[in-house]
Amino acid sequence: MTKTNFNTIGIGVAFSPNLKANIYEAARLSLFFESKLVLIHVGETSSEKEQKLQEILATFIDQSLNYEIVFKTGDPVDVILSISEEKKVSLLILGALQKENFVQYYLGTIARKITRQAKCSILLLIKPSVERVPCKHIVVNGLNDPKTKQTVSTAFYVSYKLQSKKITIVEEITKQEVAVSVDDDKSLRKSAIMKERIKRREDSRVKQIISEVPDHFKTGLQTKTQSIFGKRGYSIGHYAQFVRADLLVMNAPLKTSFLDRLFPHDIEYILSELPTDVLIIR
């Protein structure tokens, strides 16, 4: 199988009301994944700030957390991206707004800008908590895409580390794949037959991917496949919200541009209205 582990976890820290909750989430994950934690603060070095961060981390330091605090001035997006590359961060954690308004969507929040430019995996947190909220149900995309094998494998790895109870692999099927105009009983039957054939094909493909996941990642885990018809990104987002998933795992897009945000597709639907915490795999 492809590599799944996160050796170094990074988080951008701002001295906001969510500071403690964000750090607690990042530190817990670093312990779960046995990773080094890099805290990135955009601003001047300050002994007071460093002391504050260490006080928040104290409980985790007692549990042998491996961590580093980095201070650097500059543009927040540029600083976080450059430090992430310099420190070889494999998973970058960002606090994010659950829903962007019109201006935020087109101009992009800091979290969205970093998400679109980062070279590592990204975890977007919408409701960080000081007290741990168990990750019981993970939804992951099962697109027919070269990246999907890595994404599904990582989702199982994450579920194993976080001791999740259930994982659902969602196969999004576009309406174009069922190119039948339904205007009578005959065409309706034809459309139904085509949908069933596509569903069986997709289930078979996804089951092959699952079969290659190490068995110990699947032990005690309820695994389900689910075919849904609709717009990619938009459909899986609503599905994750409907089943109250704790985490949605997605392929990273090949690239995104301003036109992608004018005419959204795939990941852009997710970024505009996060249904839950979202892990984007690179």
mmCIF file with all atom_site columns, C-alpha atoms in Angstrom, residues 74-226:
data_model
loop_
_atom_site.group_PDB
_atom_site.id
_atom_site.type_symbol
_atom_site.label_atom_id
_atom_site.label_alt_id
_atom_site.label_comp_id
_atom_site.label_asym_id
_atom_site.label_entity_id
_atom_site.label_seq_id
_atom_site.pdbx_PDB_ins_code
_atom_site.Cartn_x
_atom_site.Cartn_y
_atom_site.Cartn_z
_atom_site.occupancy
_atom_site.B_iso_or_equiv
_atom_site.pdbx_formal_charge
_atom_site.auth_seq_id
_atom_site.auth_comp_id
_atom_site.auth_asym_id
_atom_site.auth_atom_id
_atom_site.pdbx_PDB_model_num
ATOM 1   C CA . GLY A 1 74  ? 5.266   38.267 7.101   1.00 0.00 ? 74  GLY A CA 1
ATOM 2   C CA . ASP A 1 75  ? 2.154   37.472 5.111   1.00 0.00 ? 75  ASP A CA 1
ATOM 3   C CA . PRO A 1 76  ? 0.240   34.725 6.997   1.00 0.00 ? 76  PRO A CA 1
ATOM 4   C CA . VAL A 1 77  ? -0.293  32.551 3.919   1.00 0.00 ? 77  VAL A CA 1
ATOM 5   C CA . ASP A 1 78  ? 3.322   32.812 2.753   1.00 0.00 ? 78  ASP A CA 1
ATOM 6   C CA . VAL A 1 79  ? 4.736   32.225 6.242   1.00 0.00 ? 79  VAL A CA 1
ATOM 7   C CA . ILE A 1 80  ? 2.644   29.152 7.008   1.00 0.00 ? 80  ILE A CA 1
ATOM 8   C CA . LEU A 1 81  ? 3.311   27.622 3.583   1.00 0.00 ? 81  LEU A CA 1
ATOM 9   C CA . SER A 1 82  ? 7.062   28.286 3.706   1.00 0.00 ? 82  SER A CA 1
ATOM 10  C CA . ILE A 1 83  ? 7.518   26.996 7.269   1.00 0.00 ? 83  ILE A CA 1
ATOM 11  C CA . SER A 1 84  ? 5.469   23.903 6.411   1.00 0.00 ? 84  SER A CA 1
ATOM 12  C CA . GLU A 1 85  ? 7.818   23.120 3.544   1.00 0.00 ? 85  GLU A CA 1
ATOM 13  C CA . GLU A 1 86  ? 10.934  23.932 5.558   1.00 0.00 ? 86  GLU A CA 1
ATOM 14  C CA . LYS A 1 87  ? 9.873   21.668 8.453   1.00 0.00 ? 87  LYS A CA 1
ATOM 15  C CA . LYS A 1 88  ? 8.632   18.932 6.094   1.00 0.00 ? 88  LYS A CA 1
ATOM 16  C CA . VAL A 1 89  ? 5.121   19.065 7.517   1.00 0.00 ? 89  VAL A CA 1
ATOM 17  C CA . SER A 1 90  ? 3.009   16.196 6.155   1.00 0.00 ? 90  SER A CA 1
ATOM 18  C CA . LEU A 1 91  ? -0.282  17.276 7.769   1.00 0.00 ? 91  LEU A CA 1
ATOM 19  C CA . LEU A 1 92  ? -1.178  20.933 8.300   1.00 0.00 ? 92  LEU A CA 1
ATOM 20  C CA . ILE A 1 93  ? -4.063  21.759 10.646  1.00 0.00 ? 93  ILE A CA 1
ATOM 21  C CA . LEU A 1 94  ? -6.083  24.932 10.114  1.00 0.00 ? 94  LEU A CA 1
ATOM 22  C CA . GLY A 1 95  ? -9.072  26.420 11.876  1.00 0.00 ? 95  GLY A CA 1
ATOM 23  C CA . ALA A 1 96  ? -11.732 27.307 9.302   1.00 0.00 ? 96  ALA A CA 1
ATOM 24  C CA . LEU A 1 97  ? -15.135 28.984 9.008   1.00 0.00 ? 97  LEU A CA 1
ATOM 25  C CA . GLN A 1 98  ? -17.929 26.471 8.472   1.00 0.00 ? 98  GLN A CA 1
ATOM 26  C CA . LYS A 1 99  ? -19.591 28.693 5.868   1.00 0.00 ? 99  LYS A CA 1
ATOM 27  C CA . GLU A 1 100 ? -18.084 31.534 3.846   1.00 0.00 ? 100 GLU A CA 1
ATOM 28  C CA . ASN A 1 101 ? -20.068 34.578 2.820   1.00 0.00 ? 101 ASN A CA 1
ATOM 29  C CA . PHE A 1 102 ? -19.907 35.963 -0.725  1.00 0.00 ? 102 PHE A CA 1
ATOM 30  C CA . VAL A 1 103 ? -16.847 38.169 -0.162  1.00 0.00 ? 103 VAL A CA 1
ATOM 31  C CA . GLN A 1 104 ? -14.921 35.498 1.759   1.00 0.00 ? 104 GLN A CA 1
ATOM 32  C CA . TYR A 1 105 ? -15.674 32.883 -0.901  1.00 0.00 ? 105 TYR A CA 1
ATOM 33  C CA . TYR A 1 106 ? -14.351 34.878 -3.840  1.00 0.00 ? 106 TYR A CA 1
ATOM 34  C CA . LEU A 1 107 ? -11.436 36.573 -2.116  1.00 0.00 ? 107 LEU A CA 1
ATOM 35  C CA . GLY A 1 108 ? -10.621 33.542 0.011   1.00 0.00 ? 108 GLY A CA 1
ATOM 36  C CA . THR A 1 109 ? -9.984  33.283 3.747   1.00 0.00 ? 109 THR A CA 1
ATOM 37  C CA . ILE A 1 110 ? -6.445  32.530 4.922   1.00 0.00 ? 110 ILE A CA 1
ATOM 38  C CA . ALA A 1 111 ? -7.391  28.895 5.542   1.00 0.00 ? 111 ALA A CA 1
ATOM 39  C CA . ARG A 1 112 ? -8.868  28.501 2.046   1.00 0.00 ? 112 ARG A CA 1
ATOM 40  C CA . LYS A 1 113 ? -5.863  30.154 0.393   1.00 0.00 ? 113 LYS A CA 1
ATOM 41  C CA . ILE A 1 114 ? -3.467  27.854 2.213   1.00 0.00 ? 114 ILE A CA 1
ATOM 42  C CA . THR A 1 115 ? -5.618  24.830 1.385   1.00 0.00 ? 115 THR A CA 1
ATOM 43  C CA . ARG A 1 116 ? -5.462  25.634 -2.319  1.00 0.00 ? 116 ARG A CA 1
ATOM 44  C CA . GLN A 1 117 ? -1.683  26.163 -2.344  1.00 0.00 ? 117 GLN A CA 1
ATOM 45  C CA . ALA A 1 118 ? -0.277  23.701 0.216   1.00 0.00 ? 118 ALA A CA 1
ATOM 46  C CA . LYS A 1 119 ? 1.870   20.767 -0.901  1.00 0.00 ? 119 LYS A CA 1
ATOM 47  C CA . CYS A 1 120 ? 0.945   18.642 2.118   1.00 0.00 ? 120 CYS A CA 1
ATOM 48  C CA . SER A 1 121 ? -2.300  17.173 3.441   1.00 0.00 ? 121 SER A CA 1
ATOM 49  C CA . ILE A 1 122 ? -4.661  19.620 5.151   1.00 0.00 ? 122 ILE A CA 1
ATOM 50  C CA . LEU A 1 123 ? -7.055  19.151 8.066   1.00 0.00 ? 123 LEU A CA 1
ATOM 51  C CA . LEU A 1 124 ? -9.722  21.861 8.325   1.00 0.00 ? 124 LEU A CA 1
ATOM 52  C CA . LEU A 1 125 ? -11.282 22.111 11.790  1.00 0.00 ? 125 LEU A CA 1
ATOM 53  C CA . ILE A 1 126 ? -14.638 23.843 12.110  1.00 0.00 ? 126 ILE A CA 1
ATOM 54  C CA . LYS A 1 127 ? -15.361 23.144 15.782  1.00 0.00 ? 127 LYS A CA 1
ATOM 55  C CA . PRO A 1 128 ? -12.116 22.543 17.697  1.00 0.00 ? 128 PRO A CA 1
ATOM 56  C CA . SER A 1 129 ? -12.599 21.364 21.271  1.00 0.00 ? 129 SER A CA 1
ATOM 57  C CA . VAL A 1 130 ? -10.492 21.267 24.419  1.00 0.00 ? 130 VAL A CA 1
ATOM 58  C CA . GLU A 1 131 ? -12.296 18.078 25.426  1.00 0.00 ? 131 GLU A CA 1
ATOM 59  C CA . ARG A 1 132 ? -11.841 15.282 22.924  1.00 0.00 ? 132 ARG A CA 1
ATOM 60  C CA . VAL A 1 133 ? -14.853 14.527 20.729  1.00 0.00 ? 133 VAL A CA 1
ATOM 61  C CA . PRO A 1 134 ? -14.500 10.919 19.449  1.00 0.00 ? 134 PRO A CA 1
ATOM 62  C CA . CYS A 1 135 ? -14.268 10.480 15.682  1.00 0.00 ? 135 CYS A CA 1
ATOM 63  C CA . LYS A 1 136 ? -16.845 7.731  15.267  1.00 0.00 ? 136 LYS A CA 1
ATOM 64  C CA . HIS A 1 137 ? -17.765 7.907  11.573  1.00 0.00 ? 137 HIS A CA 1
ATOM 65  C CA . ILE A 1 138 ? -15.483 8.781  8.654   1.00 0.00 ? 138 ILE A CA 1
ATOM 66  C CA . VAL A 1 139 ? -16.752 9.409  5.118   1.00 0.00 ? 139 VAL A CA 1
ATOM 67  C CA . VAL A 1 140 ? -14.207 9.214  2.292   1.00 0.00 ? 140 VAL A CA 1
ATOM 68  C CA . ASN A 1 141 ? -14.523 9.809  -1.435  1.00 0.00 ? 141 ASN A CA 1
ATOM 69  C CA . GLY A 1 142 ? -14.264 6.751  -3.678  1.00 0.00 ? 142 GLY A CA 1
ATOM 70  C CA . LEU A 1 143 ? -13.883 8.587  -6.980  1.00 0.00 ? 143 LEU A CA 1
ATOM 71  C CA . ASN A 1 144 ? -12.523 6.774  -10.004 1.00 0.00 ? 144 ASN A CA 1
ATOM 72  C CA . ASP A 1 145 ? -9.289  8.740  -9.819  1.00 0.00 ? 145 ASP A CA 1
ATOM 73  C CA . PRO A 1 146 ? -5.575  7.834  -9.508  1.00 0.00 ? 146 PRO A CA 1
ATOM 74  C CA . LYS A 1 147 ? -5.419  9.589  -6.109  1.00 0.00 ? 147 LYS A CA 1
ATOM 75  C CA . THR A 1 148 ? -8.296  7.661  -4.569  1.00 0.00 ? 148 THR A CA 1
ATOM 76  C CA . LYS A 1 149 ? -6.289  4.587  -3.576  1.00 0.00 ? 149 LYS A CA 1
ATOM 77  C CA . GLN A 1 150 ? -3.997  6.751  -1.425  1.00 0.00 ? 150 GLN A CA 1
ATOM 78  C CA . THR A 1 151 ? -6.932  8.687  0.017   1.00 0.00 ? 151 THR A CA 1
ATOM 79  C CA . VAL A 1 152 ? -8.906  5.580  0.999   1.00 0.00 ? 152 VAL A CA 1
ATOM 80  C CA . SER A 1 153 ? -5.793  3.957  2.478   1.00 0.00 ? 153 SER A CA 1
ATOM 81  C CA . THR A 1 154 ? -5.114  7.083  4.553   1.00 0.00 ? 154 THR A CA 1
ATOM 82  C CA . ALA A 1 155 ? -8.737  7.200  5.724   1.00 0.00 ? 155 ALA A CA 1
ATOM 83  C CA . PHE A 1 156 ? -8.427  3.661  7.071   1.00 0.00 ? 156 PHE A CA 1
ATOM 84  C CA . TYR A 1 157 ? -5.126  4.549  8.736   1.00 0.00 ? 157 TYR A CA 1
ATOM 85  C CA . VAL A 1 158 ? -6.725  7.588  10.388  1.00 0.00 ? 158 VAL A CA 1
ATOM 86  C CA . SER A 1 159 ? -9.731  5.528  11.527  1.00 0.00 ? 159 SER A CA 1
ATOM 87  C CA . TYR A 1 160 ? -7.357  2.969  13.042  1.00 0.00 ? 160 TYR A CA 1
ATOM 88  C CA . LYS A 1 161 ? -5.342  5.593  14.916  1.00 0.00 ? 161 LYS A CA 1
ATOM 89  C CA . LEU A 1 162 ? -8.449  7.442  16.145  1.00 0.00 ? 162 LEU A CA 1
ATOM 90  C CA . GLN A 1 163 ? -10.326 4.203  16.932  1.00 0.00 ? 163 GLN A CA 1
ATOM 91  C CA . SER A 1 164 ? -13.291 5.062  14.742  1.00 0.00 ? 164 SER A CA 1
ATOM 92  C CA . LYS A 1 165 ? -16.272 2.718  14.556  1.00 0.00 ? 165 LYS A CA 1
ATOM 93  C CA . LYS A 1 166 ? -17.387 3.197  10.953  1.00 0.00 ? 166 LYS A CA 1
ATOM 94  C CA . ILE A 1 167 ? -16.074 4.239  7.567   1.00 0.00 ? 167 ILE A CA 1
ATOM 95  C CA . THR A 1 168 ? -18.169 4.867  4.448   1.00 0.00 ? 168 THR A CA 1
ATOM 96  C CA . ILE A 1 169 ? -16.620 5.072  0.969   1.00 0.00 ? 169 ILE A CA 1
ATOM 97  C CA . VAL A 1 170 ? -18.828 7.220  -1.243  1.00 0.00 ? 170 VAL A CA 1
ATOM 98  C CA . GLU A 1 171 ? -18.836 6.781  -5.012  1.00 0.00 ? 171 GLU A CA 1
ATOM 99  C CA . GLU A 1 172 ? -20.121 9.971  -6.603  1.00 0.00 ? 172 GLU A CA 1
ATOM 100 C CA . ILE A 1 173 ? -21.637 9.285  -10.014 1.00 0.00 ? 173 ILE A CA 1
ATOM 101 C CA . THR A 1 174 ? -22.418 12.213 -12.282 1.00 0.00 ? 174 THR A CA 1
ATOM 102 C CA . LYS A 1 175 ? -25.688 12.476 -14.194 1.00 0.00 ? 175 LYS A CA 1
ATOM 103 C CA . GLN A 1 176 ? -23.690 12.518 -17.430 1.00 0.00 ? 176 GLN A CA 1
ATOM 104 C CA . GLU A 1 177 ? -22.755 8.880  -16.834 1.00 0.00 ? 177 GLU A CA 1
ATOM 105 C CA . VAL A 1 178 ? -26.438 7.971  -17.047 1.00 0.00 ? 178 VAL A CA 1
ATOM 106 C CA . ALA A 1 179 ? -27.083 9.729  -20.340 1.00 0.00 ? 179 ALA A CA 1
ATOM 107 C CA . VAL A 1 180 ? -30.705 8.651  -20.773 1.00 0.00 ? 180 VAL A CA 1
ATOM 108 C CA . SER A 1 181 ? -33.580 11.065 -21.240 1.00 0.00 ? 181 SER A CA 1
ATOM 109 C CA . VAL A 1 182 ? -36.460 9.759  -19.116 1.00 0.00 ? 182 VAL A CA 1
ATOM 110 C CA . ASP A 1 183 ? -39.799 10.545 -20.765 1.00 0.00 ? 183 ASP A CA 1
ATOM 111 C CA . ASP A 1 184 ? -41.700 7.235  -20.599 1.00 0.00 ? 184 ASP A CA 1
ATOM 112 C CA . ASP A 1 185 ? -41.748 3.876  -18.777 1.00 0.00 ? 185 ASP A CA 1
ATOM 113 C CA . LYS A 1 186 ? -39.294 2.279  -21.210 1.00 0.00 ? 186 LYS A CA 1
ATOM 114 C CA . SER A 1 187 ? -36.662 4.994  -20.817 1.00 0.00 ? 187 SER A CA 1
ATOM 115 C CA . LEU A 1 188 ? -37.223 4.983  -17.040 1.00 0.00 ? 188 LEU A CA 1
ATOM 116 C CA . ARG A 1 189 ? -36.446 1.244  -16.924 1.00 0.00 ? 189 ARG A CA 1
ATOM 117 C CA . LYS A 1 190 ? -33.400 1.780  -19.114 1.00 0.00 ? 190 LYS A CA 1
ATOM 118 C CA . SER A 1 191 ? -32.135 4.520  -16.811 1.00 0.00 ? 191 SER A CA 1
ATOM 119 C CA . ALA A 1 192 ? -32.666 2.302  -13.746 1.00 0.00 ? 192 ALA A CA 1
ATOM 120 C CA . ILE A 1 193 ? -30.762 -0.568 -15.376 1.00 0.00 ? 193 ILE A CA 1
ATOM 121 C CA . MET A 1 194 ? -27.871 1.713  -16.312 1.00 0.00 ? 194 MET A CA 1
ATOM 122 C CA . LYS A 1 195 ? -27.694 3.115  -12.776 1.00 0.00 ? 195 LYS A CA 1
ATOM 123 C CA . GLU A 1 196 ? -27.592 -0.376 -11.298 1.00 0.00 ? 196 GLU A CA 1
ATOM 124 C CA . ARG A 1 197 ? -24.816 -1.445 -13.691 1.00 0.00 ? 197 ARG A CA 1
ATOM 125 C CA . ILE A 1 198 ? -22.753 1.635  -12.854 1.00 0.00 ? 198 ILE A CA 1
ATOM 126 C CA . LYS A 1 199 ? -23.347 1.081  -9.136  1.00 0.00 ? 199 LYS A CA 1
ATOM 127 C CA . ARG A 1 200 ? -22.132 -2.542 -9.378  1.00 0.00 ? 200 ARG A CA 1
ATOM 128 C CA . ARG A 1 201 ? -19.086 -1.478 -11.373 1.00 0.00 ? 201 ARG A CA 1
ATOM 129 C CA . GLU A 1 202 ? -18.186 1.216  -8.849  1.00 0.00 ? 202 GLU A CA 1
ATOM 130 C CA . ASP A 1 203 ? -18.767 -1.107 -5.877  1.00 0.00 ? 203 ASP A CA 1
ATOM 131 C CA . SER A 1 204 ? -16.446 -3.674 -7.425  1.00 0.00 ? 204 SER A CA 1
ATOM 132 C CA . ARG A 1 205 ? -13.716 -1.089 -8.032  1.00 0.00 ? 205 ARG A CA 1
ATOM 133 C CA . VAL A 1 206 ? -13.926 0.282  -4.483  1.00 0.00 ? 206 VAL A CA 1
ATOM 134 C CA . LYS A 1 207 ? -13.973 -3.192 -2.915  1.00 0.00 ? 207 LYS A CA 1
ATOM 135 C CA . GLN A 1 208 ? -10.733 -3.942 -4.745  1.00 0.00 ? 208 GLN A CA 1
ATOM 136 C CA . ILE A 1 209 ? -9.155  -0.845 -3.171  1.00 0.00 ? 209 ILE A CA 1
ATOM 137 C CA . ILE A 1 210 ? -10.443 -1.858 0.279   1.00 0.00 ? 210 ILE A CA 1
ATOM 138 C CA . SER A 1 211 ? -9.030  -5.380 -0.148  1.00 0.00 ? 211 SER A CA 1
ATOM 139 C CA . GLU A 1 212 ? -5.525  -3.894 -0.392  1.00 0.00 ? 212 GLU A CA 1
ATOM 140 C CA . VAL A 1 213 ? -5.817  -2.017 2.930   1.00 0.00 ? 213 VAL A CA 1
ATOM 141 C CA . PRO A 1 214 ? -3.864  -3.808 5.704   1.00 0.00 ? 214 PRO A CA 1
ATOM 142 C CA . ASP A 1 215 ? -6.179  -6.089 7.686   1.00 0.00 ? 215 ASP A CA 1
ATOM 143 C CA . HIS A 1 216 ? -5.275  -4.585 11.069  1.00 0.00 ? 216 HIS A CA 1
ATOM 144 C CA . PHE A 1 217 ? -6.605  -1.208 9.871   1.00 0.00 ? 217 PHE A CA 1
ATOM 145 C CA . LYS A 1 218 ? -9.991  -2.859 9.242   1.00 0.00 ? 218 LYS A CA 1
ATOM 146 C CA . THR A 1 219 ? -10.330 -4.974 12.394  1.00 0.00 ? 219 THR A CA 1
ATOM 147 C CA . GLY A 1 220 ? -13.483 -4.082 14.339  1.00 0.00 ? 220 GLY A CA 1
ATOM 148 C CA . LEU A 1 221 ? -14.376 -1.370 11.815  1.00 0.00 ? 221 LEU A CA 1
ATOM 149 C CA . GLN A 1 222 ? -17.745 -1.273 10.082  1.00 0.00 ? 222 GLN A CA 1
ATOM 150 C CA . THR A 1 223 ? -17.072 -0.629 6.399   1.00 0.00 ? 223 THR A CA 1
ATOM 151 C CA . LYS A 1 224 ? -19.735 0.480  3.935   1.00 0.00 ? 224 LYS A CA 1
ATOM 152 C CA . THR A 1 225 ? -19.828 1.581  0.292   1.00 0.00 ? 225 THR A CA 1
ATOM 153 C CA . GLN A 1 226 ? -22.424 4.071  -0.914  1.00 0.00 ? 226 GLN A CA 1
#
